[in-house]
PDB file of C-alpha atoms in Angstrom:
ATOM      1  CA  MET A   1      -0.189   0.088   0.029  1.00 51.00           C
ATOM      2  CA  LYS A   2       1.460   3.262  -0.730  1.00 63.00           C
ATOM      3  CA  ASP A   3       2.082   5.720   2.065  1.00 69.00           C
ATOM      4  CA  PHE A   4       0.679   9.181   0.693  1.00 82.00           C
ATOM      5  CA  ARG A   5       2.349  12.173   2.756  1.00 91.00           C
ATOM      6  CA  ILE A   6      -1.095  13.108   3.739  1.00 94.00           C
ATOM      7  CA  HIS A   7      -1.377   9.840   5.680  1.00 93.00           C
ATOM      8  CA  ALA A   8       2.591  11.231   7.294  1.00 94.00           C
ATOM      9  CA  TYR A   9       1.034  14.663   7.410  1.00 94.00           C
ATOM     10  CA  LEU A  10      -2.258  12.661   9.437  1.00 94.00           C
ATOM     11  CA  ARG A  11      -0.103  10.751  12.064  1.00 92.00           C
ATOM     12  CA  ARG A  12       1.987  14.305  13.107  1.00 92.00           C
ATOM     13  CA  LEU A  13      -1.834  16.438  13.070  1.00 92.00           C
ATOM     14  CA  GLU A  14      -2.352  12.922  16.102  1.00 89.00           C
ATOM     15  CA  ARG A  15       0.468  13.383  17.292  1.00 85.00           C
ATOM     16  CA  HIS A  16      -0.109  17.348  18.359  1.00 84.00           C
ATOM     17  CA  LEU A  17      -3.497  17.202  18.976  1.00 83.00           C
ATOM     18  CA  TRP A  18      -2.863  14.048  21.308  1.00 77.00           C
ATOM     19  CA  ILE A  19      -0.397  15.963  22.906  1.00 74.00           C
ATOM     20  CA  GLN A  20      -3.290  18.926  23.220  1.00 72.00           C
ATOM     21  CA  GLY A  21      -5.548  16.037  24.692  1.00 69.00           C
ATOM     22  CA  PHE A  22      -7.441  15.378  22.168  1.00 71.00           C
ATOM     23  CA  ALA A  23      -7.884  12.064  20.676  1.00 63.00           C
ATOM     24  CA  ASP A  24     -10.553  12.168  18.028  1.00 75.00           C
ATOM     25  CA  ARG A  25     -10.301   9.595  15.024  1.00 82.00           C
ATOM     26  CA  GLU A  26     -13.149  11.144  13.943  1.00 87.00           C
ATOM     27  CA  THR A  27     -12.007  14.827  13.367  1.00 90.00           C
ATOM     28  CA  LEU A  28      -8.849  12.319  11.914  1.00 92.00           C
ATOM     29  CA  THR A  29     -10.645  10.989   9.197  1.00 92.00           C
ATOM     30  CA  GLU A  30     -13.007  14.054   8.288  1.00 94.00           C
ATOM     31  CA  ILE A  31      -9.409  16.023   7.507  1.00 95.00           C
ATOM     32  CA  GLU A  32      -7.936  12.493   5.558  1.00 94.00           C
ATOM     33  CA  SER A  33     -10.880  12.399   3.525  1.00 93.00           C
ATOM     34  CA  HIS A  34     -10.872  16.161   2.748  1.00 95.00           C
ATOM     35  CA  LEU A  35      -7.156  16.051   1.943  1.00 95.00           C
ATOM     36  CA  PHE A  36      -7.782  13.092  -0.540  1.00 94.00           C
ATOM     37  CA  GLU A  37     -10.097  14.938  -1.769  1.00 93.00           C
ATOM     38  CA  SER A  38      -8.762  17.659  -2.878  1.00 94.00           C
ATOM     39  CA  MET A  39      -6.060  15.741  -3.852  1.00 95.00           C
ATOM     40  CA  GLU A  40      -8.629  14.426  -6.672  1.00 94.00           C
ATOM     41  CA  SER A  41      -9.016  17.568  -7.099  1.00 93.00           C
ATOM     42  CA  GLY A  42      -5.838  18.441  -8.269  1.00 94.00           C
ATOM     43  CA  LEU A  43      -5.536  15.344 -10.717  1.00 94.00           C
ATOM     44  CA  GLN A  44      -8.203  16.263 -12.126  1.00 94.00           C
ATOM     45  CA  GLN A  45      -7.096  19.924 -13.840  1.00 93.00           C
ATOM     46  CA  GLY A  46      -4.093  17.784 -14.008  1.00 94.00           C
ATOM     47  CA  LEU A  47      -1.542  17.785 -11.948  1.00 94.00           C
ATOM     48  CA  SER A  48       0.844  14.889 -10.720  1.00 94.00           C
ATOM     49  CA  PRO A  49       0.269  12.883  -7.900  1.00 93.00           C
ATOM     50  CA  GLU A  50       2.831  13.820  -5.977  1.00 93.00           C
ATOM     51  CA  GLU A  51       1.556  17.727  -7.285  1.00 95.00           C
ATOM     52  CA  ALA A  52      -1.011  17.388  -5.904  1.00 95.00           C
ATOM     53  CA  GLU A  53      -0.861  15.631  -2.708  1.00 95.00           C
ATOM     54  CA  ARG A  54       1.589  18.431  -2.206  1.00 94.00           C
ATOM     55  CA  SER A  55      -1.053  21.039  -3.321  1.00 95.00           C
ATOM     56  CA  ALA A  56      -3.569  19.942  -1.305  1.00 95.00           C
ATOM     57  CA  LEU A  57      -1.909  19.335   1.804  1.00 95.00           C
ATOM     58  CA  GLU A  58       0.207  23.087   0.917  1.00 94.00           C
ATOM     59  CA  ARG A  59      -3.862  24.208   0.969  1.00 93.00           C
ATOM     60  CA  PHE A  60      -5.437  22.644   3.994  1.00 95.00           C
ATOM     61  CA  GLY A  61      -1.795  24.423   6.360  1.00 93.00           C
ATOM     62  CA  SER A  62       0.038  22.904   8.411  1.00 92.00           C
ATOM     63  CA  VAL A  63       0.251  20.612  11.434  1.00 92.00           C
ATOM     64  CA  LYS A  64       1.136  23.243  13.682  1.00 88.00           C
ATOM     65  CA  GLU A  65      -1.499  25.961  12.058  1.00 89.00           C
ATOM     66  CA  MET A  66      -3.849  23.363  12.677  1.00 90.00           C
ATOM     67  CA  ALA A  67      -3.147  22.258  15.714  1.00 86.00           C
ATOM     68  CA  ALA A  68      -3.238  25.552  17.186  1.00 85.00           C
ATOM     69  CA  MET A  69      -6.560  26.328  15.641  1.00 86.00           C
ATOM     70  CA  PHE A  70      -8.421  23.114  17.452  1.00 85.00           C
ATOM     71  CA  GLU A  71      -6.189  24.062  20.891  1.00 79.00           C
ATOM     72  CA  LYS A  72      -7.733  28.435  20.017  1.00 79.00           C
ATOM     73  CA  GLU A  73     -11.232  27.189  19.579  1.00 77.00           C
ATOM     74  CA  ARG A  74     -11.382  24.825  23.145  1.00 73.00           C
ATOM     75  CA  ASN A  75     -12.053  27.570  25.700  1.00 69.00           C
ATOM     76  CA  PRO A  76      -8.687  27.882  26.595  1.00 72.00           C
ATOM     77  CA  MET A  77      -9.366  30.541  29.375  1.00 79.00           C
ATOM     78  CA  LEU A  78     -10.867  27.346  30.895  1.00 82.00           C
ATOM     79  CA  GLN A  79      -7.833  25.538  30.222  1.00 85.00           C
ATOM     80  CA  LYS A  80      -5.671  28.499  31.888  1.00 87.00           C
ATOM     81  CA  ILE A  81      -8.103  28.433  35.471  1.00 91.00           C
ATOM     82  CA  PHE A  82      -8.101  24.763  35.843  1.00 92.00           C
ATOM     83  CA  LEU A  83      -3.631  24.974  34.969  1.00 93.00           C
ATOM     84  CA  VAL A  84      -3.821  27.597  37.664  1.00 95.00           C
ATOM     85  CA  THR A  85      -5.722  25.421  40.026  1.00 95.00           C
ATOM     86  CA  ALA A  86      -3.593  22.376  39.812  1.00 96.00           C
ATOM     87  CA  VAL A  87      -0.130  24.574  40.398  1.00 96.00           C
ATOM     88  CA  VAL A  88      -2.044  25.560  43.382  1.00 96.00           C
ATOM     89  CA  ALA A  89      -3.287  22.106  44.786  1.00 96.00           C
ATOM     90  CA  GLY A  90       0.545  20.295  44.237  1.00 96.00           C
ATOM     91  CA  LEU A  91       2.360  23.484  45.763  1.00 96.00           C
ATOM     92  CA  PHE A  92      -0.145  23.253  49.153  1.00 95.00           C
ATOM     93  CA  PHE A  93       0.389  19.414  48.854  1.00 95.00           C
ATOM     94  CA  ALA A  94       4.103  19.730  48.709  1.00 94.00           C
ATOM     95  CA  TYR A  95       3.759  22.563  51.691  1.00 93.00           C
ATOM     96  CA  VAL A  96       1.727  19.908  53.607  1.00 93.00           C
ATOM     97  CA  ASP A  97       4.035  16.955  53.500  1.00 91.00           C
ATOM     98  CA  SER A  98       6.569  18.901  54.482  1.00 90.00           C
ATOM     99  CA  ARG A  99       5.318  19.791  58.266  1.00 89.00           C
ATOM    100  CA  PRO A 100       7.424  18.228  60.952  1.00 86.00           C
ATOM    101  CA  THR A 101       3.801  17.366  62.110  1.00 86.00           C
ATOM    102  CA  TRP A 102       1.879  15.871  59.206  1.00 82.00           C
ATOM    103  CA  ASP A 103       3.110  11.916  58.401  1.00 81.00           C
ATOM    104  CA  ASP A 104      -0.441  10.930  56.999  1.00 86.00           C
ATOM    105  CA  THR A 105       0.655   9.327  53.935  1.00 85.00           C
ATOM    106  CA  GLY A 106      -2.252   8.218  52.611  1.00 91.00           C
ATOM    107  CA  ILE A 107      -3.938  11.186  52.602  1.00 93.00           C
ATOM    108  CA  LEU A 108      -2.509  13.117  50.946  1.00 93.00           C
ATOM    109  CA  ALA A 109      -1.880  10.651  48.105  1.00 94.00           C
ATOM    110  CA  GLY A 110      -5.755  10.220  48.403  1.00 95.00           C
ATOM    111  CA  GLY A 111      -6.241  13.811  47.732  1.00 95.00           C
ATOM    112  CA  ILE A 112      -3.229  14.390  45.281  1.00 96.00           C
ATOM    113  CA  LEU A 113      -5.446  11.110  43.150  1.00 96.00           C
ATOM    114  CA  LEU A 114      -8.281  12.992  43.905  1.00 96.00           C
ATOM    115  CA  THR A 115      -7.888  16.509  42.562  1.00 96.00           C
ATOM    116  CA  CYS A 116      -6.064  15.504  39.185  1.00 96.00           C
ATOM    117  CA  GLY A 117      -8.744  12.735  38.513  1.00 95.00           C
ATOM    118  CA  LEU A 118     -11.500  15.520  39.146  1.00 95.00           C
ATOM    119  CA  ILE A 119      -9.621  18.344  37.534  1.00 94.00           C
ATOM    120  CA  SER A 120      -9.360  15.996  34.387  1.00 92.00           C
ATOM    121  CA  LEU A 121     -13.179  14.453  34.583  1.00 89.00           C
ATOM    122  CA  LEU A 122     -14.315  18.159  34.468  1.00 88.00           C
ATOM    123  CA  GLY A 123     -12.864  18.922  31.057  1.00 83.00           C
ATOM    124  CA  PHE A 124      -7.914  19.562  31.933  1.00 88.00           C
ATOM    125  CA  ARG A 125      -6.980  17.510  28.357  1.00 82.00           C
ATOM    126  CA  ARG A 126      -3.874  17.623  29.332  1.00 88.00           C
ATOM    127  CA  PRO A 127      -3.206  15.055  31.322  1.00 92.00           C
ATOM    128  CA  TRP A 128       0.374  14.884  31.718  1.00 92.00           C
ATOM    129  CA  LEU A 129       0.526  18.252  32.335  1.00 94.00           C
ATOM    130  CA  LEU A 130      -1.690  18.411  34.823  1.00 95.00           C
ATOM    131  CA  GLY A 131       0.287  15.194  36.022  1.00 96.00           C
ATOM    132  CA  LEU A 132       3.370  16.999  36.249  1.00 96.00           C
ATOM    133  CA  ALA A 133       1.334  20.532  37.778  1.00 96.00           C
ATOM    134  CA  VAL A 134      -0.476  18.840  40.403  1.00 96.00           C
ATOM    135  CA  GLY A 135       2.896  15.697  41.839  1.00 95.00           C
ATOM    136  CA  ALA A 136       5.839  17.831  40.713  1.00 96.00           C
ATOM    137  CA  TRP A 137       5.935  19.703  43.468  1.00 95.00           C
ATOM    138  CA  ILE A 138       6.697  16.958  46.345  1.00 94.00           C
ATOM    139  CA  PRO A 139       9.310  15.073  44.649  1.00 95.00           C
ATOM    140  CA  LEU A 140      11.202  18.317  43.623  1.00 93.00           C
ATOM    141  CA  ARG A 141      11.659  19.577  47.146  1.00 90.00           C
ATOM    142  CA  GLY A 142      12.132  15.397  48.231  1.00 89.00           C
ATOM    143  CA  ILE A 143      15.235  14.902  45.538  1.00 90.00           C
ATOM    144  CA  LEU A 144      16.555  18.441  46.461  1.00 90.00           C
ATOM    145  CA  ILE A 145      16.575  18.982  49.608  1.00 88.00           C
ATOM    146  CA  THR A 146      15.892  15.917  51.600  1.00 85.00           C
ATOM    147  CA  HIS A 147      16.988  13.440  49.146  1.00 87.00           C
ATOM    148  CA  ASN A 148      14.108  11.353  49.627  1.00 86.00           C
ATOM    149  CA  PHE A 149      13.542   9.661  45.905  1.00 89.00           C
ATOM    150  CA  GLY A 150      10.660   7.694  47.771  1.00 88.00           C
ATOM    151  CA  SER A 151       8.373  10.792  47.038  1.00 90.00           C
ATOM    152  CA  VAL A 152       8.191  10.413  43.247  1.00 94.00           C
ATOM    153  CA  LEU A 153       5.689   8.258  44.482  1.00 94.00           C
ATOM    154  CA  ALA A 154       3.581  12.055  44.607  1.00 95.00           C
ATOM    155  CA  LEU A 155       4.729  11.925  40.972  1.00 96.00           C
ATOM    156  CA  ILE A 156       3.198   8.527  40.638  1.00 96.00           C
ATOM    157  CA  ILE A 157      -0.217   8.937  41.786  1.00 96.00           C
ATOM    158  CA  ALA A 158      -0.937  12.382  39.844  1.00 96.00           C
ATOM    159  CA  PHE A 159      -0.605  10.971  36.801  1.00 96.00           C
ATOM    160  CA  VAL A 160      -2.430   7.657  37.385  1.00 97.00           C
ATOM    161  CA  GLY A 161      -5.544  10.529  39.441  1.00 96.00           C
ATOM    162  CA  ALA A 162      -4.768  12.533  35.677  1.00 95.00           C
ATOM    163  CA  TYR A 163      -4.776   9.499  33.079  1.00 95.00           C
ATOM    164  CA  GLY A 164      -7.867   7.623  35.228  1.00 95.00           C
ATOM    165  CA  GLY A 165      -9.950  10.834  34.823  1.00 94.00           C
ATOM    166  CA  TRP A 166      -9.255  11.814  31.502  1.00 90.00           C
ATOM    167  CA  ILE A 167      -9.935   7.809  30.533  1.00 90.00           C
ATOM    168  CA  PHE A 168     -13.267   8.352  32.434  1.00 89.00           C
ATOM    169  CA  ARG A 169     -14.548  11.517  30.846  1.00 84.00           C
ATOM    170  CA  LEU A 170     -13.385  10.115  27.088  1.00 79.00           C
ATOM    171  CA  GLY A 171     -15.309   7.363  28.166  1.00 82.00           C
ATOM    172  CA  ILE A 172     -18.381   9.649  28.957  1.00 80.00           C
ATOM    173  CA  ARG A 173     -18.114  11.315  25.752  1.00 68.00           C
ATOM    174  CA  LYS A 174     -18.166   7.923  23.915  1.00 69.00           C
ATOM    175  CA  THR A 175     -20.777   6.408  25.444  1.00 75.00           C
ATOM    176  CA  PHE A 176     -22.730   9.780  25.247  1.00 66.00           C
ATOM    177  CA  HIS A 177     -21.563  10.800  22.301  1.00 56.00           C
ATOM    178  CA  LEU A 178     -20.315  14.840  23.225  1.00 53.00           C
ATOM    179  CA  ALA A 179     -18.900  16.537  20.962  1.00 49.00           C
TER     180      ALA A 179
ATOM    181  CA  MET B   1      -4.698  40.427   4.924  1.00 48.00           C
ATOM    182  CA  ILE B   2      -8.075  39.402   4.214  1.00 55.00           C
ATOM    183  CA  GLY B   3      -7.277  36.179   5.093  1.00 58.00           C
ATOM    184  CA  GLU B   4      -6.781  37.634   8.743  1.00 59.00           C
ATOM    185  CA  ALA B   5     -10.148  39.651   8.175  1.00 63.00           C
ATOM    186  CA  LEU B   6     -12.107  37.098   7.379  1.00 67.00           C
ATOM    187  CA  LYS B   7     -11.291  35.145  10.544  1.00 63.00           C
ATOM    188  CA  GLY B   8     -13.756  37.159  12.475  1.00 68.00           C
ATOM    189  CA  HIS B   9     -16.278  36.573  10.645  1.00 87.00           C
ATOM    190  CA  LEU B  10     -16.039  33.156   9.714  1.00 90.00           C
ATOM    191  CA  ASP B  11     -18.792  31.783  11.699  1.00 92.00           C
ATOM    192  CA  LEU B  12     -21.342  34.121   9.732  1.00 94.00           C
ATOM    193  CA  LEU B  13     -20.080  32.573   6.167  1.00 94.00           C
ATOM    194  CA  LEU B  14     -20.071  28.641   7.726  1.00 96.00           C
ATOM    195  CA  LEU B  15     -24.084  29.442   8.244  1.00 96.00           C
ATOM    196  CA  ALA B  16     -24.747  31.218   5.414  1.00 96.00           C
ATOM    197  CA  ILE B  17     -23.311  29.183   3.021  1.00 96.00           C
ATOM    198  CA  LEU B  18     -25.371  25.534   4.925  1.00 97.00           C
ATOM    199  CA  ALA B  19     -28.066  27.740   4.460  1.00 96.00           C
ATOM    200  CA  GLU B  20     -28.054  26.703   0.823  1.00 95.00           C
ATOM    201  CA  GLY B  21     -28.379  22.039   2.290  1.00 96.00           C
ATOM    202  CA  PRO B  22     -26.523  20.469   4.020  1.00 97.00           C
ATOM    203  CA  ALA B  23     -22.429  19.733   2.984  1.00 96.00           C
ATOM    204  CA  HIS B  24     -18.949  18.693   3.786  1.00 96.00           C
ATOM    205  CA  GLY B  25     -16.378  20.772   4.620  1.00 95.00           C
ATOM    206  CA  TYR B  26     -14.414  19.938   1.141  1.00 95.00           C
ATOM    207  CA  ALA B  27     -18.173  21.413  -0.529  1.00 95.00           C
ATOM    208  CA  ILE B  28     -17.834  24.415   2.040  1.00 95.00           C
ATOM    209  CA  ILE B  29     -14.493  25.702   0.980  1.00 94.00           C
ATOM    210  CA  GLU B  30     -15.346  25.110  -2.151  1.00 92.00           C
ATOM    211  CA  ALA B  31     -18.518  27.302  -1.780  1.00 94.00           C
ATOM    212  CA  LEU B  32     -16.768  29.677  -0.318  1.00 91.00           C
ATOM    213  CA  ARG B  33     -13.881  30.006  -2.661  1.00 90.00           C
ATOM    214  CA  ARG B  34     -17.036  30.536  -5.737  1.00 91.00           C
ATOM    215  CA  LYS B  35     -18.692  32.750  -4.024  1.00 90.00           C
ATOM    216  CA  SER B  36     -16.762  35.036  -3.705  1.00 88.00           C
ATOM    217  CA  LYS B  37     -15.075  34.691  -7.233  1.00 87.00           C
ATOM    218  CA  GLY B  38     -11.390  33.188  -5.392  1.00 82.00           C
ATOM    219  CA  THR B  39     -11.085  36.129  -2.576  1.00 83.00           C
ATOM    220  CA  PHE B  40     -11.850  34.035   0.380  1.00 80.00           C
ATOM    221  CA  ASP B  41      -8.795  31.778  -0.043  1.00 76.00           C
ATOM    222  CA  LEU B  42      -8.410  30.763   3.727  1.00 81.00           C
ATOM    223  CA  PRO B  43      -6.173  27.576   4.398  1.00 87.00           C
ATOM    224  CA  GLU B  44      -8.784  25.082   4.133  1.00 92.00           C
ATOM    225  CA  GLY B  45      -8.547  23.382   7.382  1.00 92.00           C
ATOM    226  CA  THR B  46      -9.228  26.568   9.176  1.00 89.00           C
ATOM    227  CA  ILE B  47     -13.091  25.629   8.733  1.00 93.00           C
ATOM    228  CA  TYR B  48     -13.132  22.447  10.652  1.00 94.00           C
ATOM    229  CA  PRO B  49     -12.336  23.496  13.836  1.00 92.00           C
ATOM    230  CA  ALA B  50     -14.944  26.340  13.578  1.00 92.00           C
ATOM    231  CA  LEU B  51     -17.547  24.251  12.343  1.00 95.00           C
ATOM    232  CA  HIS B  52     -16.519  21.834  15.377  1.00 92.00           C
ATOM    233  CA  ARG B  53     -17.328  25.001  17.602  1.00 91.00           C
ATOM    234  CA  LEU B  54     -20.888  25.926  15.994  1.00 94.00           C
ATOM    235  CA  GLU B  55     -21.596  22.110  16.374  1.00 93.00           C
ATOM    236  CA  ARG B  56     -21.038  22.216  19.538  1.00 88.00           C
ATOM    237  CA  GLN B  57     -22.751  25.445  19.988  1.00 91.00           C
ATOM    238  CA  ASP B  58     -26.296  23.771  18.779  1.00 94.00           C
ATOM    239  CA  LEU B  59     -25.985  26.024  15.918  1.00 96.00           C
ATOM    240  CA  LEU B  60     -24.940  22.775  13.364  1.00 97.00           C
ATOM    241  CA  HIS B  61     -25.677  19.261  13.238  1.00 96.00           C
ATOM    242  CA  SER B  62     -23.754  16.352  11.683  1.00 95.00           C
ATOM    243  CA  HIS B  63     -23.904  13.002  10.528  1.00 94.00           C
ATOM    244  CA  TRP B  64     -21.448  10.689   8.654  1.00 93.00           C
ATOM    245  CA  LEU B  65     -22.176   9.521   5.097  1.00 91.00           C
ATOM    246  CA  GLU B  66     -20.668   6.550   3.784  1.00 83.00           C
ATOM    247  CA  ASP B  67     -19.461   7.840  -0.456  1.00 71.00           C
ATOM    248  CA  SER B  68     -18.404   5.427  -2.062  1.00 65.00           C
ATOM    249  CA  ALA B  69     -14.850   6.077  -2.016  1.00 73.00           C
ATOM    250  CA  ARG B  70     -14.721   7.605   1.278  1.00 81.00           C
ATOM    251  CA  ARG B  71     -16.612   9.073   4.443  1.00 88.00           C
ATOM    252  CA  LYS B  72     -18.125  12.138   4.888  1.00 92.00           C
ATOM    253  CA  ARG B  73     -18.722  14.112   7.733  1.00 94.00           C
ATOM    254  CA  ILE B  74     -22.244  16.048   6.389  1.00 96.00           C
ATOM    255  CA  TYR B  75     -23.091  19.440   8.097  1.00 97.00           C
ATOM    256  CA  SER B  76     -26.614  20.897   8.318  1.00 97.00           C
ATOM    257  CA  LEU B  77     -28.139  24.376  10.155  1.00 97.00           C
ATOM    258  CA  THR B  78     -30.188  23.490  13.313  1.00 97.00           C
ATOM    259  CA  THR B  79     -33.259  25.681  13.992  1.00 96.00           C
ATOM    260  CA  LYS B  80     -30.870  27.502  16.010  1.00 97.00           C
ATOM    261  CA  GLY B  81     -28.641  28.005  13.545  1.00 96.00           C
ATOM    262  CA  ARG B  82     -30.652  29.498  11.698  1.00 96.00           C
ATOM    263  CA  GLN B  83     -31.714  31.974  13.796  1.00 96.00           C
ATOM    264  CA  ALA B  84     -28.452  32.862  14.752  1.00 95.00           C
ATOM    265  CA  LEU B  85     -27.481  33.605  10.921  1.00 96.00           C
ATOM    266  CA  THR B  86     -30.521  35.608  10.517  1.00 95.00           C
ATOM    267  CA  GLN B  87     -29.285  37.656  13.876  1.00 94.00           C
ATOM    268  CA  ARG B  88     -25.516  37.551  12.909  1.00 93.00           C
ATOM    269  CA  GLN B  89     -26.875  39.004   8.853  1.00 94.00           C
ATOM    270  CA  ASP B  90     -28.806  41.988  10.807  1.00 94.00           C
ATOM    271  CA  GLU B  91     -25.688  42.517  12.852  1.00 92.00           C
ATOM    272  CA  TRP B  92     -23.657  42.450   9.480  1.00 91.00           C
ATOM    273  CA  LYS B  93     -25.761  44.534   7.542  1.00 93.00           C
ATOM    274  CA  LYS B  94     -25.496  47.600  10.568  1.00 93.00           C
ATOM    275  CA  PHE B  95     -21.969  47.255  10.181  1.00 90.00           C
ATOM    276  CA  SER B  96     -21.028  47.073   6.790  1.00 90.00           C
ATOM    277  CA  THR B  97     -23.682  50.125   6.140  1.00 91.00           C
ATOM    278  CA  ALA B  98     -21.905  52.071   8.858  1.00 93.00           C
ATOM    279  CA  ILE B  99     -17.913  50.927   7.264  1.00 89.00           C
ATOM    280  CA  ASN B 100     -19.061  51.851   3.693  1.00 89.00           C
ATOM    281  CA  ALA B 101     -20.502  55.296   5.276  1.00 90.00           C
ATOM    282  CA  THR B 102     -17.428  56.060   7.590  1.00 92.00           C
ATOM    283  CA  VAL B 103     -14.943  55.757   4.096  1.00 89.00           C
ATOM    284  CA  GLY B 104     -17.456  56.786   2.028  1.00 82.00           C
ATOM    285  CA  ILE B 105     -18.420  54.314  -0.632  1.00 74.00           C
TER     286      ILE B 105
END
């Protein structure tokens, strides 16, 4: 099977969208359909297959432009609010963990897990960034100041919560056919 | 410059194109180019994030059509979309009349 440049373009776009938190197969199918229709139109106008494909991709716009446009259309202010909330929560957990009188790791782990899960579930689209925003502070302090490498566990818990909430939200969207 | 100016009015243009009947993304772009005699020549991908947003706002509805060659997502106006189009057309008339009067056209 011929590997079209269009397929390479779609793979790059899928990666960009995935990083941004979009996992929408239908959008990629729609774009693929558009690009091949555009290429066919070029062929009908007498272009060579290579020229028709290149022209279709040029007219469509670059991967970066497309990813930026999808990002812009998806409520960026709300995403910023989620991110600030996540950073504040992460700093709060790190502060609590640093208190000499605090020794209830279970409550802290539960708090990190729930916070990440909830923010993801509410619509934050970058689980990897959410995991870092909430879970990076405890290991940062733990490793740099007290050389406690076990504190990396907080980061792992944050990632589990962030991806758990994200997967759950995708499941809800798929089940109820939400945009 | 036209491309940049156009982005602010893309919703109105998309709604107006779809008021003539359901269409998929490529046909919408072709209609935009044809009706504007080539003046509205945006990067074609520009319309998809906008179409998806209009659908989330319930101004458009989409369904998939299994064409002989490929799947196509067909967009059509909802009742709310028709109302939004009428409202935006009125706003545009007022706006363009004011601009024309100001610049002396």
